[in-house]
Coordinates of C-alpha atoms in Angstrom, one line a residue:
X1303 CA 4.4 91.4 -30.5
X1304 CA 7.2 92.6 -32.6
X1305 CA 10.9 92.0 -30.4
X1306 CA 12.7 94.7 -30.5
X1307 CA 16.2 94.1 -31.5
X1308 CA 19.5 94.6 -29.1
X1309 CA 22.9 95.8 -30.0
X1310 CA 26.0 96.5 -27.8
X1311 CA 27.3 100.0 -27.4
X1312 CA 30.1 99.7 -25.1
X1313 CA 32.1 97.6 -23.4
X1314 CA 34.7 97.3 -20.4
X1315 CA 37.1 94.1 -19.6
X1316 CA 39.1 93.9 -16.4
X1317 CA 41.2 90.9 -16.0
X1318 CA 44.1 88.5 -15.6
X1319 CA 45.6 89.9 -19.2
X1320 CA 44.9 93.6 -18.6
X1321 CA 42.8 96.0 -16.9
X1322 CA 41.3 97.7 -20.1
X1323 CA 39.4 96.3 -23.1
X1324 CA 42.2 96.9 -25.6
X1325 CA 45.0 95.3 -23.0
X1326 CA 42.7 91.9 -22.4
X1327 CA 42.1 91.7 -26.2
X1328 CA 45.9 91.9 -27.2
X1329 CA 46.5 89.5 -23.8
X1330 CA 44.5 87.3 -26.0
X1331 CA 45.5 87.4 -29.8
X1332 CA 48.8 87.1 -28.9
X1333 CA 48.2 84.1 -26.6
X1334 CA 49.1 85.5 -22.9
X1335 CA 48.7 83.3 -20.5
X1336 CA 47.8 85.7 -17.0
X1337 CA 48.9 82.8 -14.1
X1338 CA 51.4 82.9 -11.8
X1339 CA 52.1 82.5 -8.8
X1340 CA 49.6 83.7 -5.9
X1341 CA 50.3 87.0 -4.1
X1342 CA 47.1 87.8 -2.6
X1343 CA 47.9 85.9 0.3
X1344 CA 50.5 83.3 1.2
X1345 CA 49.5 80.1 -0.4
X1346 CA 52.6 78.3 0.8
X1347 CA 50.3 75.6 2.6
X1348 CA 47.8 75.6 0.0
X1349 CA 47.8 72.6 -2.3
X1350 CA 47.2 75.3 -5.2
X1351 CA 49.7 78.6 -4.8
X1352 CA 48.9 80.3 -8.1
X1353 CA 45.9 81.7 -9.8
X1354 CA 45.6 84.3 -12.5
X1355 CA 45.1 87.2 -10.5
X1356 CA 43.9 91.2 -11.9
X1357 CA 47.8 92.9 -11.4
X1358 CA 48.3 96.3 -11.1
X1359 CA 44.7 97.5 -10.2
X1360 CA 44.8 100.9 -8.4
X1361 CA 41.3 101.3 -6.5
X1362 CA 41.8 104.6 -5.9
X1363 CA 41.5 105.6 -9.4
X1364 CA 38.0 105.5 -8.7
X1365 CA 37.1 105.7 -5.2
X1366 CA 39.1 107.5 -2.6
X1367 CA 40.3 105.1 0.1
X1368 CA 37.4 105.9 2.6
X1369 CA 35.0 104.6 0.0
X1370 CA 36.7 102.1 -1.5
X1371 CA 36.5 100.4 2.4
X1372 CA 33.0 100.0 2.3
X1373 CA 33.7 98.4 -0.8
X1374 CA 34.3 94.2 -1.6
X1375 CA 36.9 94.0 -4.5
X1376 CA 34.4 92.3 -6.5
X1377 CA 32.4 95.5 -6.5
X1378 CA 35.3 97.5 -7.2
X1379 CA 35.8 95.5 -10.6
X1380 CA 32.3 96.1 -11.3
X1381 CA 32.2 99.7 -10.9
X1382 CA 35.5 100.1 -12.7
X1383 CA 34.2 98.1 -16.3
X1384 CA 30.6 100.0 -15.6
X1385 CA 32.8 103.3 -16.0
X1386 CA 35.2 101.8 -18.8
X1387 CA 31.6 100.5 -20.8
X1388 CA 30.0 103.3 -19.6
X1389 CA 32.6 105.9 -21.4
X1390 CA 32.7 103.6 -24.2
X1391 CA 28.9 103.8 -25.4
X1392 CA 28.9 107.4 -25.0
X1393 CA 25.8 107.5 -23.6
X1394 CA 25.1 111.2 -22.0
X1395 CA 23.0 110.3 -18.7
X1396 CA 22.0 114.2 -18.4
X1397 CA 20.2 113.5 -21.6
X1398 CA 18.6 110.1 -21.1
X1399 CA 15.7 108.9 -19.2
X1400 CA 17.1 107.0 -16.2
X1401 CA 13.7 105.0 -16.0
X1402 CA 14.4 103.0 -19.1
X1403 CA 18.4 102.4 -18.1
X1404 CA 19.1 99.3 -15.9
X1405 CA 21.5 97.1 -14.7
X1406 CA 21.9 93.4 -14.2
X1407 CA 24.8 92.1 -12.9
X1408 CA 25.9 88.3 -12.3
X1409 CA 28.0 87.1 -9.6
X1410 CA 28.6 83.5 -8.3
X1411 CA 30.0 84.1 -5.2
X1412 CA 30.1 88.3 -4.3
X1413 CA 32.0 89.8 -1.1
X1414 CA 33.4 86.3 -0.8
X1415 CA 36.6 87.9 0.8
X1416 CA 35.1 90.1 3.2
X1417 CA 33.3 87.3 4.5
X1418 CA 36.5 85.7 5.2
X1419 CA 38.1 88.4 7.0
X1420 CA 34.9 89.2 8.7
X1421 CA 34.4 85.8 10.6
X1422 CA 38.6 85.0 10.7
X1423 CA 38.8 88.3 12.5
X1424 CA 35.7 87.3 15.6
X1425 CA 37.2 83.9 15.6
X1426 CA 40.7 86.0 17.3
X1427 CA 38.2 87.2 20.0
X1428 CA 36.6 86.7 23.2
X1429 CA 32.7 85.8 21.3
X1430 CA 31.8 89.4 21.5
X1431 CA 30.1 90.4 18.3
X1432 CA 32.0 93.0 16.6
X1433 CA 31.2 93.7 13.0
X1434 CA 32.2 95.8 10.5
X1435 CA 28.9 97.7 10.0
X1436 CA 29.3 97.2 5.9
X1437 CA 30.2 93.4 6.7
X1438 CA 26.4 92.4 4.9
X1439 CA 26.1 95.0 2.2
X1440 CA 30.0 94.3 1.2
X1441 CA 29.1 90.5 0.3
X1442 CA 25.8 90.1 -1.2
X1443 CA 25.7 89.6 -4.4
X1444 CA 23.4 92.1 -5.6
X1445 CA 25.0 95.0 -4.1
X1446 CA 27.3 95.4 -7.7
X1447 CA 24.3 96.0 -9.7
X1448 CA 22.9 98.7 -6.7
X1449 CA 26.5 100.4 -6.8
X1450 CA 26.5 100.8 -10.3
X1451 CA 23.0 102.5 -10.1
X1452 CA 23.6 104.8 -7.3
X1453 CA 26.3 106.1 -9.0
X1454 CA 24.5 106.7 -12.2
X1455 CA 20.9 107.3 -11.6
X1456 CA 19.9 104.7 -13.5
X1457 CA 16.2 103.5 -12.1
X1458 CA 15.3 100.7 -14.4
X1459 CA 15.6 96.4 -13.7
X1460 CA 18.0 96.2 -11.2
X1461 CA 19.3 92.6 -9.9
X1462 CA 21.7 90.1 -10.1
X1463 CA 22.0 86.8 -11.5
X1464 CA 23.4 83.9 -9.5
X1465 CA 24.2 80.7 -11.6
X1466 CA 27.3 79.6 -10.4
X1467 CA 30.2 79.9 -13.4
X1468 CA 27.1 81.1 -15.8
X1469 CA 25.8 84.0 -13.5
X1470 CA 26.6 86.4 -15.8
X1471 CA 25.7 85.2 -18.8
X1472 CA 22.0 84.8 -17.6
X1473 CA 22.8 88.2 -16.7
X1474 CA 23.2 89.5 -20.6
X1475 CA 20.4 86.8 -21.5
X1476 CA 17.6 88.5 -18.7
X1477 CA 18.8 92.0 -20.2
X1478 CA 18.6 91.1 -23.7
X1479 CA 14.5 90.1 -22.7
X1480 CA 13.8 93.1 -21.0
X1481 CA 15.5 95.3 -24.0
X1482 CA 13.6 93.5 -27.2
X1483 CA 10.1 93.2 -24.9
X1484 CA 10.2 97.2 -24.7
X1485 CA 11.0 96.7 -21.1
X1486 CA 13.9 99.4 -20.7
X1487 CA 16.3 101.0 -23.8
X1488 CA 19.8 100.4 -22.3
X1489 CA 21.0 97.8 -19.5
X1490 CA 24.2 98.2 -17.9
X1491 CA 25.8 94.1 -17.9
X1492 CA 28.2 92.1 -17.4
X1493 CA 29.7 90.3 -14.0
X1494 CA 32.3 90.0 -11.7
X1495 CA 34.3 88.0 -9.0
X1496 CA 37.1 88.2 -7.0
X1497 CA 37.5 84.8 -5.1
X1498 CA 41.4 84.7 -4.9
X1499 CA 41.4 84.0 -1.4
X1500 CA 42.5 81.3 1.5
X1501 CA 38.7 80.1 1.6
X1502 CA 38.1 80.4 -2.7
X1503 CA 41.6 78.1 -3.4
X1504 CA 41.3 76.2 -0.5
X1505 CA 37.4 74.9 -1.2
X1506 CA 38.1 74.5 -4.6
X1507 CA 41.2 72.1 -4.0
X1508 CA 39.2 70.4 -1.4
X1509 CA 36.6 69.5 -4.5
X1510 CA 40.3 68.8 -6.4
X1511 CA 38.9 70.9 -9.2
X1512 CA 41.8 73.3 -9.1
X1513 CA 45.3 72.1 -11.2
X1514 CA 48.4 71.2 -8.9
X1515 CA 50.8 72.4 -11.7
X1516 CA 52.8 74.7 -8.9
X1517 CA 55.9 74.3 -10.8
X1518 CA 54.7 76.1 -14.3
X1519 CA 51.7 78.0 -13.4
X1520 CA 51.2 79.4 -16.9
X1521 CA 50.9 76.3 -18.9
X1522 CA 48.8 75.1 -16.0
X1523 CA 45.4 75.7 -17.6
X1524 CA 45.4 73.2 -20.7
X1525 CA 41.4 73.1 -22.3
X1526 CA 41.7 69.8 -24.5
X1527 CA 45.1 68.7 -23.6
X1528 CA 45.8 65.3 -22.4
X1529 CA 47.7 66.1 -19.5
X1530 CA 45.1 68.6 -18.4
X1531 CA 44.5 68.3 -14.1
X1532 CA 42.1 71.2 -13.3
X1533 CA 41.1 74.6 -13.9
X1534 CA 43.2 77.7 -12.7
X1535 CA 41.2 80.1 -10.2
X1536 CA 40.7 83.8 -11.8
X1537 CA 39.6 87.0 -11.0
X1538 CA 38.0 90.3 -12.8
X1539 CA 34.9 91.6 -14.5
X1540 CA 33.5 92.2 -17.8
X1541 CA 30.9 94.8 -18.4
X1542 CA 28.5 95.1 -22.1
X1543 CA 26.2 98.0 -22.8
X1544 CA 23.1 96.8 -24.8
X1545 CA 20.9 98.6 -26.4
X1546 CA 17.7 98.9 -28.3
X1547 CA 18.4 99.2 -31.7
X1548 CA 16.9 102.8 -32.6
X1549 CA 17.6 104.1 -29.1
X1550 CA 21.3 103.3 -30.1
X1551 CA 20.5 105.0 -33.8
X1552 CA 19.3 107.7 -32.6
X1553 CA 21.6 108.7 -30.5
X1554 CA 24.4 108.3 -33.1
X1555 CA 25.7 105.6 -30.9
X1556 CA 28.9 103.4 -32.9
X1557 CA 27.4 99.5 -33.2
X1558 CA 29.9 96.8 -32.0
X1559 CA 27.8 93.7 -32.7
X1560 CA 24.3 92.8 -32.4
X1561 CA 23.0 89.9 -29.5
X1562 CA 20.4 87.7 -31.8
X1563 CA 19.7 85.0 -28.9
X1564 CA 20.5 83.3 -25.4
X1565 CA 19.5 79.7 -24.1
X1566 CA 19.3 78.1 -21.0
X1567 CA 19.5 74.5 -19.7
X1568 CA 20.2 72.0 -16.4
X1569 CA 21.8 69.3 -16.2
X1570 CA 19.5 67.9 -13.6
X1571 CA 22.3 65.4 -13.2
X1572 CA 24.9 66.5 -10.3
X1573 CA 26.1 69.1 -7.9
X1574 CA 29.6 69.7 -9.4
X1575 CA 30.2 67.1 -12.3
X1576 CA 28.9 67.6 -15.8
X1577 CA 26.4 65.2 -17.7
X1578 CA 28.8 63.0 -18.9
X1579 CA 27.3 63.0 -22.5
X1580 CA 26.9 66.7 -22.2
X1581 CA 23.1 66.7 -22.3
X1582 CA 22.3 70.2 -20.7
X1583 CA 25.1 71.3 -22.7
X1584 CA 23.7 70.0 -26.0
X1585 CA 20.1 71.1 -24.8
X1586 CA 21.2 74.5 -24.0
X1587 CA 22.8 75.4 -27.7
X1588 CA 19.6 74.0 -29.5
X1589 CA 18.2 76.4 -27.5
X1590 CA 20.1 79.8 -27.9
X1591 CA 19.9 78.7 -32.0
X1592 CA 16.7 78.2 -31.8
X1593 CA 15.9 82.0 -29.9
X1594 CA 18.0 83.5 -32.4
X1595 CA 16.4 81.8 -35.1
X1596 CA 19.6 80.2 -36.7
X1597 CA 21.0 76.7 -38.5
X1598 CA 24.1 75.4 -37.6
X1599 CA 25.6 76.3 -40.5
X1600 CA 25.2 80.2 -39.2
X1601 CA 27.8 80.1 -36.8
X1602 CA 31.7 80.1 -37.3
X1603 CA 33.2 79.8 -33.3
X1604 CA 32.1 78.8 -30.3
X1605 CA 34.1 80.2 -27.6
X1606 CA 33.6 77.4 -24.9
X1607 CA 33.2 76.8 -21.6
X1608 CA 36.5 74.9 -21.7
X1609 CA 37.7 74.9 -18.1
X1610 CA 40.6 72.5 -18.1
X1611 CA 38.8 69.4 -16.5
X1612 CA 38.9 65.9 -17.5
X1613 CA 35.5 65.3 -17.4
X1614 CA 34.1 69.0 -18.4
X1615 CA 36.2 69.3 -21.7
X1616 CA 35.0 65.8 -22.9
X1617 CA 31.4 66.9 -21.8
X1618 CA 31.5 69.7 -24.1
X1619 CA 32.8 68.5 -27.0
X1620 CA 30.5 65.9 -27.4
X1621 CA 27.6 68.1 -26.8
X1622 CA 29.2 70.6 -30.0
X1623 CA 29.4 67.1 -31.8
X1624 CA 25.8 66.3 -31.1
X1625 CA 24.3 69.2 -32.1
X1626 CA 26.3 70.7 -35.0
X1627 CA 27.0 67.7 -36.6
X1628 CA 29.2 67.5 -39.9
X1629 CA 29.2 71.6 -39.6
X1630 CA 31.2 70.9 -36.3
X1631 CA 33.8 70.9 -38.4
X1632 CA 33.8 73.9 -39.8
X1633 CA 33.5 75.7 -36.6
X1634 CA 36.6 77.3 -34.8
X1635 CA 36.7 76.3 -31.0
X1636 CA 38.9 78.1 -28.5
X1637 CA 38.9 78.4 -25.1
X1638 CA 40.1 81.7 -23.5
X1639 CA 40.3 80.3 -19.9
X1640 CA 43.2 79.4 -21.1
X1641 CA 44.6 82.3 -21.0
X1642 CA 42.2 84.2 -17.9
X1643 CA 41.9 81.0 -15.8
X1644 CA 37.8 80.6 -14.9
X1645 CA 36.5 83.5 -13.7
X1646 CA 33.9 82.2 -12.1
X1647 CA 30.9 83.9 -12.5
X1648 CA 32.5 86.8 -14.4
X1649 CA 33.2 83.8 -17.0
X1650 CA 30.2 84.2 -18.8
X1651 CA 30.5 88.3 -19.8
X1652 CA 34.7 88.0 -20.2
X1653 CA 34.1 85.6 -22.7
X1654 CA 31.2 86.5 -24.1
X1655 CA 33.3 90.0 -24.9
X1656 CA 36.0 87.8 -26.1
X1657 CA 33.3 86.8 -28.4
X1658 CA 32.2 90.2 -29.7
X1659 CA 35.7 91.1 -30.2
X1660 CA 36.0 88.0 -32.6
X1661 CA 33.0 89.0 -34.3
X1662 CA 34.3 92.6 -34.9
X1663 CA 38.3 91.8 -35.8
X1664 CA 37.6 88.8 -37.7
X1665 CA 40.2 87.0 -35.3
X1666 CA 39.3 84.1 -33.3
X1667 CA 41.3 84.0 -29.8
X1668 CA 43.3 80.9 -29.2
X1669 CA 43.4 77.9 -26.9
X1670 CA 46.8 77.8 -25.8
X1671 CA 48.8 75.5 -23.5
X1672 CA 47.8 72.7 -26.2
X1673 CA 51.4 70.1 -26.2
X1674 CA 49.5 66.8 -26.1
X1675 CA 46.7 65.6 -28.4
X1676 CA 44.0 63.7 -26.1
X1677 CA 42.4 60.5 -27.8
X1678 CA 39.3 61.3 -26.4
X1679 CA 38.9 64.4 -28.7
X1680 CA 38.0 64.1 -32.4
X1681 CA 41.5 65.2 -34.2
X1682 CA 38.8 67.2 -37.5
X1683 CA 38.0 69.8 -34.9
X1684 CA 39.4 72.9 -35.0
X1685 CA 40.3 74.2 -31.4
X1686 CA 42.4 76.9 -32.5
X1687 CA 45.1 75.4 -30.6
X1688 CA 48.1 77.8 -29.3
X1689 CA 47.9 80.7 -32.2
X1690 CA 44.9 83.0 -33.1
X1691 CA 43.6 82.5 -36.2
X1692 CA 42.2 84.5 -39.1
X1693 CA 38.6 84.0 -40.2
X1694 CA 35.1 85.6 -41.2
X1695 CA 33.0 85.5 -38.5
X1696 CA 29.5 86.3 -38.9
X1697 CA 27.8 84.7 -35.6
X1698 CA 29.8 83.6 -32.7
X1699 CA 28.3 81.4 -29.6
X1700 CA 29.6 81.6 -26.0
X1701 CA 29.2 78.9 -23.6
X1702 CA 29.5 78.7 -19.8
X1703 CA 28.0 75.9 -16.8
X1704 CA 27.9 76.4 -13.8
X1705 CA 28.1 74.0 -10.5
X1706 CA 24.6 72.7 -10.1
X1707 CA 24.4 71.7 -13.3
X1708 CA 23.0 75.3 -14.5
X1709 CA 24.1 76.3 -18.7
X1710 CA 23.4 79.4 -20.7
X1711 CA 24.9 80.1 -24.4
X1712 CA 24.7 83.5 -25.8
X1713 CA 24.8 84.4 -29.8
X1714 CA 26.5 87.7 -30.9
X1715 CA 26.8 88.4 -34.4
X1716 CA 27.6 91.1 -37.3
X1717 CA 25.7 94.3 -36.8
X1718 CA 23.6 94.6 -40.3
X1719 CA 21.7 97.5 -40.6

């Protein structure tokens, strides 16, 4: 059969560097770095006491304060991007078939602190059970994706993606199938997570995956640098509208980019660590070049998974090495957690808008925080260290792996009519 071809239409970006799409794109061309320290909760005790927390969010912009307590925070950042992407594409739901509209949402973790609050809160007591009747629909992971759909009608594939840090990036790659096998004509995607609590900072520091740099928390996250110690705990949510092409045409829709291809791997090698020669990484970029039907030589950046980790950022780069070869150099390569901190499994759509946005402005975001070259790193690449830079770029890839060993790369390139 002939694939039908997918194009986004809108999009909505809530995170460490702004609460709009506009305010997280200028966070990132001019090199903002959203940690400090942690005001969620006290973290005096914690080994970690910053993160790069949303600031500023007022829920009841969207839902009055009834509502928005039936509510995890990690569905309120969904709903607000769905609304922001939503607005963006134009789309006129009174005039659309809510059959062929869906919604796929990726989450690692969900309602991860009501769940917290839930059990602290019938630990105070006496052993009777008294729950919040919301307690279950506030933290599974799906209920994002059912939110979005109540509110809008829409009746087509609904579910979410769990893959760890790629969650929602196989989200974007399970919506781009269904669009281009004539399975529905818009999806609603895109992820997020909201895991700035006592039990998200204090598991990851037990895994010592988190960086100790408590003194500077905005130089803390340091993708490539030699005195990197961990990644820096993030929140927020990114949400993309794609769309089949001629739906999108026909409705006088404005074109951002268009998706050409996704890819999907495993490590099948540990529980938290990364292959140490990158292999599912490696395996997992042949793939998405090979579904979109491209040559190395087709792409110009690769935003990466770039957490901030000893072993991760080595991973990586050898995997980029392996596979694009001498045309590894002519890549850029930045990584934006630099700037967010890991948003977990909102990762995959933040950054894969940071990589539509690169595609559209010609501007490839940088990886700041860079003071020390690292041996292990090969000095002809080009991580577009501490200053955006200024390039064509046709095709960019995004990257993100998740704990479990579980990778997905997505391609977004020039619209071309």
């Amino acid at each position: 059969m002939q694939l039908k071809r997918v194009v986004v239409t809108g999009i909505g970006a809530l995170t460490p560097l702004g609460n709009t799409l506009q305010e997280y794109w200028n966070g990132l061309m001019n090199g903002v770095s959203g940690a400090d320290h942690t005001t969620l909760f006290d973290a005096t005790k914690f080994k970690t006491r910053f993160a790069c927390e949303v600031k500023g969010f007022d829920v009841t912009k969207f839902f009055d304060r009834k509502e928005a307590r039936k509510l995890d925070r990690f569905t309120h950042f969904a709903l607000a991007v769905a609304e922001e992407a939503i607005k963006d594409s134009g789309i006129q739901p009174d005039k659309e078939n809510h059959d062929r509209i869906g919604v796929i949402w990726g989450s690692g973790i969900g309602g991860l602190r009501t769940f917290q609050e839930e059990v602290m809160e019938f630990s105070k007591g006496d052993g009777t059970p008294r729950f919040n009747p919301f307690f279950i629909p506030k933290i599974i992971s799906d209920i994002a994706s059912g939110h979005i759909s109540i509110k809008y009608g829409f009746r087509g594939p609904n579910f979410t993606t769990v893959s760890a840090c790629a969650s929602s990036t196989n989200a974007l790659i399970d919506s781009f199938n269904y669009i281009r096998l004539g399975k529905a004509d818009i999806i609603v995607s895109g992820g997020s997570e909201a895991s700035v609590t006592e039990a998200g900072v204090g598991g990851f520091n037990a895994l010592q995956a988190l960086s100790l740099r408590n003194d500077d928390p905005k130089t803390a996250s340091r993708p490539f640098d030699l005195n990197r110690d961990g990644f820096v705990l993030g929140e927020g949510a990114g949400c993309i509208i794609l769309e089949e092409l001629e739906h999108a045409k026909a409705r006088g829709a404005k074109i951002y980019a268009e998706m050409l291809g996704g890819g999907m791997s495993a490590d099948a090698h540990h529980i938290t660590a990364p292959h140490p020669e990158g292999l599912g990484a490696l395996n997992v970029m042949r793939a998405v070049l090979d579904d979109a039907g491209m040559s190395t030589a087709d792409i110009d950046y690769i935003n990466v998974h770039g957490t901030s980790t000893p072993l991760g950022d080595v991973s990586e780069t050898k995997a980029i090495l392996g596979v694009f070869g001498e045309n590894a150099y002519k890549l850029n390569i930045s990584s934006t957690k630099s700037m967010t901190g890991h948003l977990l499994g909102a990762a995959g759509a933040v950054e894969a808008i940071a990589s539509i946005m690169a595609v559209i402005h010609d501007l490839v975001p940088p990886t700041i925080n860079h003071f020390t070259d690292d041996p292990q790193f090969d000095p002809k690449l080009n991580f577009t260290f501490n200053k955006a830079q200024k390039r064509t770029v046709r095709n960019a890839m995004s990257n993100t792996f998740g704990f479990g060993g579980h990778n997905a790369s997505v391609i977004f390139g020039k619209y071309d009519s």
